[in-house]
């Protein structure tokens, strides 16, 4: 880590703490050249393995863009989309894997999107699951109805 003041590559860690609910490490460092202190925040990079075999960093913005197109014309605001993207990231990070297949990102989107907007969910699922007939839509709509009924039934 280079010192932001003198650009020296030599520093030592003075203190380390968890940050962002354990998703990052905050380190207080001291430059061995100029003696000034600075803070770094380290996070693990979450990589997405695409079908083509290429890996790229996980992007919440990309999740929002994909879901936004499914929500086109629906009453879904940007805050709800950002919250959904955060839920998706939390879900895939909770798996503990450093590299997640893009297919699992899609699966992680489906649950929160179903609860956010059923029409947007059907649009997204139809593309994601490659619906090929009206029967596919009918089955998914039936599954939605069953899910809605389970949500209404009190647990316990």
PDB file of C-alpha atoms in Angstrom, residues 31-144:
ATOM      1  CA  UNK A  31       4.189   5.293   6.720  1.00  0.00           C
ATOM      2  CA  UNK A  32       7.721   4.211   7.633  1.00  0.00           C
ATOM      3  CA  UNK A  33       9.192   7.017   5.474  1.00  0.00           C
ATOM      4  CA  UNK A  34       7.267  10.163   6.442  1.00  0.00           C
ATOM      5  CA  UNK A  35       5.582   8.885   9.630  1.00  0.00           C
ATOM      6  CA  UNK A  36       2.112  10.107   8.650  1.00  0.00           C
ATOM      7  CA  UNK A  37      -0.906   7.915   9.269  1.00  0.00           C
ATOM      8  CA  UNK A  38      -3.658   6.939   6.867  1.00  0.00           C
ATOM      9  CA  UNK A  39      -6.590   4.529   6.712  1.00  0.00           C
ATOM     10  CA  UNK A  40      -7.321   1.822   4.169  1.00  0.00           C
ATOM     11  CA  UNK A  41     -10.457  -0.247   3.720  1.00  0.00           C
ATOM     12  CA  UNK A  42     -10.063  -3.691   2.214  1.00  0.00           C
ATOM     13  CA  UNK A  43     -12.910  -5.718   0.761  1.00  0.00           C
ATOM     14  CA  UNK A  44     -12.927  -9.084  -0.927  1.00  0.00           C
ATOM     15  CA  UNK A  45     -13.600  -8.896  -4.639  1.00  0.00           C
ATOM     16  CA  UNK A  46     -16.596 -10.948  -5.664  1.00  0.00           C
ATOM     17  CA  UNK A  47     -16.103 -12.336  -9.159  1.00  0.00           C
ATOM     18  CA  UNK A  48     -18.876 -13.458 -11.493  1.00  0.00           C
ATOM     19  CA  UNK A  49     -18.148 -16.387 -13.801  1.00  0.00           C
ATOM     20  CA  UNK A  50     -20.026 -15.833 -17.070  1.00  0.00           C
ATOM     21  CA  UNK A  51     -21.247 -18.658 -19.324  1.00  0.00           C
ATOM     22  CA  UNK A  52     -18.506 -17.772 -21.821  1.00  0.00           C
ATOM     23  CA  UNK A  53     -15.895 -18.576 -19.160  1.00  0.00           C
ATOM     24  CA  UNK A  54     -14.930 -14.929 -18.643  1.00  0.00           C
ATOM     25  CA  UNK A  55     -14.886 -13.574 -15.085  1.00  0.00           C
ATOM     26  CA  UNK A  56     -15.751 -10.026 -14.131  1.00  0.00           C
ATOM     27  CA  UNK A  57     -16.269  -8.199 -10.838  1.00  0.00           C
ATOM     28  CA  UNK A  58     -19.786  -8.282  -9.377  1.00  0.00           C
ATOM     29  CA  UNK A  59     -21.658  -5.069 -10.129  1.00  0.00           C
ATOM     30  CA  UNK A  60     -24.756  -3.899  -8.275  1.00  0.00           C
ATOM     31  CA  UNK A  61     -25.300  -1.397 -11.089  1.00  0.00           C
ATOM     32  CA  UNK A  62     -25.515  -4.252 -13.584  1.00  0.00           C
ATOM     33  CA  UNK A  63     -28.130  -5.991 -11.421  1.00  0.00           C
ATOM     34  CA  UNK A  64     -30.127  -2.740 -11.237  1.00  0.00           C
ATOM     35  CA  UNK A  65     -29.951  -2.278 -15.028  1.00  0.00           C
ATOM     36  CA  UNK A  66     -31.155  -5.832 -15.671  1.00  0.00           C
ATOM     37  CA  UNK A  67     -34.022  -5.573 -13.228  1.00  0.00           C
ATOM     38  CA  UNK A  68     -34.928  -2.040 -14.347  1.00  0.00           C
ATOM     39  CA  UNK A  69     -35.684  -3.321 -17.853  1.00  0.00           C
ATOM     40  CA  UNK A  70     -38.045  -5.932 -16.369  1.00  0.00           C
ATOM     41  CA  UNK A  71     -39.685  -3.141 -14.328  1.00  0.00           C
ATOM     42  CA  UNK A  72     -40.189  -0.846 -17.317  1.00  0.00           C
ATOM     43  CA  UNK A  73     -43.620   0.798 -17.070  1.00  0.00           C
ATOM     44  CA  UNK A  74     -44.123  -0.468 -13.504  1.00  0.00           C
ATOM     45  CA  UNK A  75     -44.339   1.609 -10.316  1.00  0.00           C
ATOM     46  CA  UNK A  76     -40.929   0.590  -8.956  1.00  0.00           C
ATOM     47  CA  UNK A  77     -38.601   3.338  -7.723  1.00  0.00           C
ATOM     48  CA  UNK A  78     -34.806   3.483  -7.781  1.00  0.00           C
ATOM     49  CA  UNK A  79     -34.549   2.997  -4.013  1.00  0.00           C
ATOM     50  CA  UNK A  80     -36.383  -0.325  -4.283  1.00  0.00           C
ATOM     51  CA  UNK A  81     -34.083  -1.407  -7.131  1.00  0.00           C
ATOM     52  CA  UNK A  82     -30.979  -0.454  -5.149  1.00  0.00           C
ATOM     53  CA  UNK A  83     -32.279  -2.350  -2.112  1.00  0.00           C
ATOM     54  CA  UNK A  84     -32.912  -5.400  -4.310  1.00  0.00           C
ATOM     55  CA  UNK A  85     -29.361  -5.194  -5.710  1.00  0.00           C
ATOM     56  CA  UNK A  86     -27.998  -5.018  -2.144  1.00  0.00           C
ATOM     57  CA  UNK A  87     -30.048  -8.098  -1.188  1.00  0.00           C
ATOM     58  CA  UNK A  88     -28.667  -9.947  -4.213  1.00  0.00           C
ATOM     59  CA  UNK A  89     -25.089  -9.009  -3.302  1.00  0.00           C
ATOM     60  CA  UNK A  90     -25.630 -10.037   0.327  1.00  0.00           C
ATOM     61  CA  UNK A  91     -27.061 -13.380  -0.809  1.00  0.00           C
ATOM     62  CA  UNK A  92     -24.192 -14.237  -3.142  1.00  0.00           C
ATOM     63  CA  UNK A  93     -21.544 -13.044  -0.658  1.00  0.00           C
ATOM     64  CA  UNK A  94     -23.161 -15.216   2.030  1.00  0.00           C
ATOM     65  CA  UNK A  95     -22.312 -18.271  -0.060  1.00  0.00           C
ATOM     66  CA  UNK A  96     -18.681 -17.654   0.900  1.00  0.00           C
ATOM     67  CA  UNK A  97     -17.423 -18.289  -2.631  1.00  0.00           C
ATOM     68  CA  UNK A  98     -14.992 -15.836  -4.210  1.00  0.00           C
ATOM     69  CA  UNK A  99     -16.314 -16.692  -7.669  1.00  0.00           C
ATOM     70  CA  UNK A 100     -20.036 -17.078  -8.347  1.00  0.00           C
ATOM     71  CA  UNK A 101     -21.574 -18.368 -11.594  1.00  0.00           C
ATOM     72  CA  UNK A 102     -23.799 -15.788 -13.323  1.00  0.00           C
ATOM     73  CA  UNK A 103     -26.647 -18.316 -13.118  1.00  0.00           C
ATOM     74  CA  UNK A 104     -26.615 -17.992  -9.308  1.00  0.00           C
ATOM     75  CA  UNK A 105     -26.862 -14.200  -9.606  1.00  0.00           C
ATOM     76  CA  UNK A 106     -30.053 -14.685 -11.634  1.00  0.00           C
ATOM     77  CA  UNK A 107     -31.452 -17.064  -9.032  1.00  0.00           C
ATOM     78  CA  UNK A 108     -30.618 -14.565  -6.284  1.00  0.00           C
ATOM     79  CA  UNK A 109     -32.556 -11.875  -8.205  1.00  0.00           C
ATOM     80  CA  UNK A 110     -35.730 -13.926  -8.646  1.00  0.00           C
ATOM     81  CA  UNK A 111     -36.773 -14.136  -4.969  1.00  0.00           C
ATOM     82  CA  UNK A 112     -36.589 -10.443  -4.067  1.00  0.00           C
ATOM     83  CA  UNK A 113     -38.034  -9.436  -7.452  1.00  0.00           C
ATOM     84  CA  UNK A 114     -41.043 -11.729  -6.950  1.00  0.00           C
ATOM     85  CA  UNK A 115     -41.766  -9.927  -3.672  1.00  0.00           C
ATOM     86  CA  UNK A 116     -41.166  -6.490  -5.218  1.00  0.00           C
ATOM     87  CA  UNK A 117     -43.330  -6.706  -8.352  1.00  0.00           C
ATOM     88  CA  UNK A 118     -44.978  -9.833  -9.769  1.00  0.00           C
ATOM     89  CA  UNK A 119     -45.226  -8.555 -13.351  1.00  0.00           C
ATOM     90  CA  UNK A 120     -41.554  -7.578 -13.404  1.00  0.00           C
ATOM     91  CA  UNK A 121     -40.774 -10.985 -11.900  1.00  0.00           C
ATOM     92  CA  UNK A 122     -42.637 -12.752 -14.727  1.00  0.00           C
ATOM     93  CA  UNK A 123     -40.827 -10.654 -17.331  1.00  0.00           C
ATOM     94  CA  UNK A 124     -37.425 -11.383 -15.796  1.00  0.00           C
ATOM     95  CA  UNK A 125     -38.168 -15.074 -15.249  1.00  0.00           C
ATOM     96  CA  UNK A 126     -39.417 -15.480 -18.823  1.00  0.00           C
ATOM     97  CA  UNK A 127     -36.073 -14.319 -20.181  1.00  0.00           C
ATOM     98  CA  UNK A 128     -33.905 -15.860 -17.471  1.00  0.00           C
ATOM     99  CA  UNK A 129     -35.576 -19.267 -17.669  1.00  0.00           C
ATOM    100  CA  UNK A 130     -36.113 -19.088 -21.458  1.00  0.00           C
ATOM    101  CA  UNK A 131     -39.881 -19.552 -21.478  1.00  0.00           C
ATOM    102  CA  UNK A 132     -40.922 -21.092 -24.791  1.00  0.00           C
ATOM    103  CA  UNK A 133     -44.726 -21.212 -24.526  1.00  0.00           C
ATOM    104  CA  UNK A 134     -47.786 -19.900 -22.725  1.00  0.00           C
ATOM    105  CA  UNK A 135     -47.655 -23.070 -20.626  1.00  0.00           C
ATOM    106  CA  UNK A 136     -44.397 -21.859 -19.079  1.00  0.00           C
ATOM    107  CA  UNK A 137     -46.110 -18.598 -18.086  1.00  0.00           C
ATOM    108  CA  UNK A 138     -49.146 -20.457 -16.714  1.00  0.00           C
ATOM    109  CA  UNK A 139     -46.965 -22.679 -14.528  1.00  0.00           C
ATOM    110  CA  UNK A 140     -45.005 -19.678 -13.234  1.00  0.00           C
ATOM    111  CA  UNK A 141     -48.220 -17.762 -12.504  1.00  0.00           C
ATOM    112  CA  UNK A 142     -49.537 -20.764 -10.567  1.00  0.00           C
ATOM    113  CA  UNK A 143     -46.279 -20.879  -8.582  1.00  0.00           C
ATOM    114  CA  UNK A 144     -46.680 -17.146  -7.880  1.00  0.00           C
TER     115      UNK A 144
END
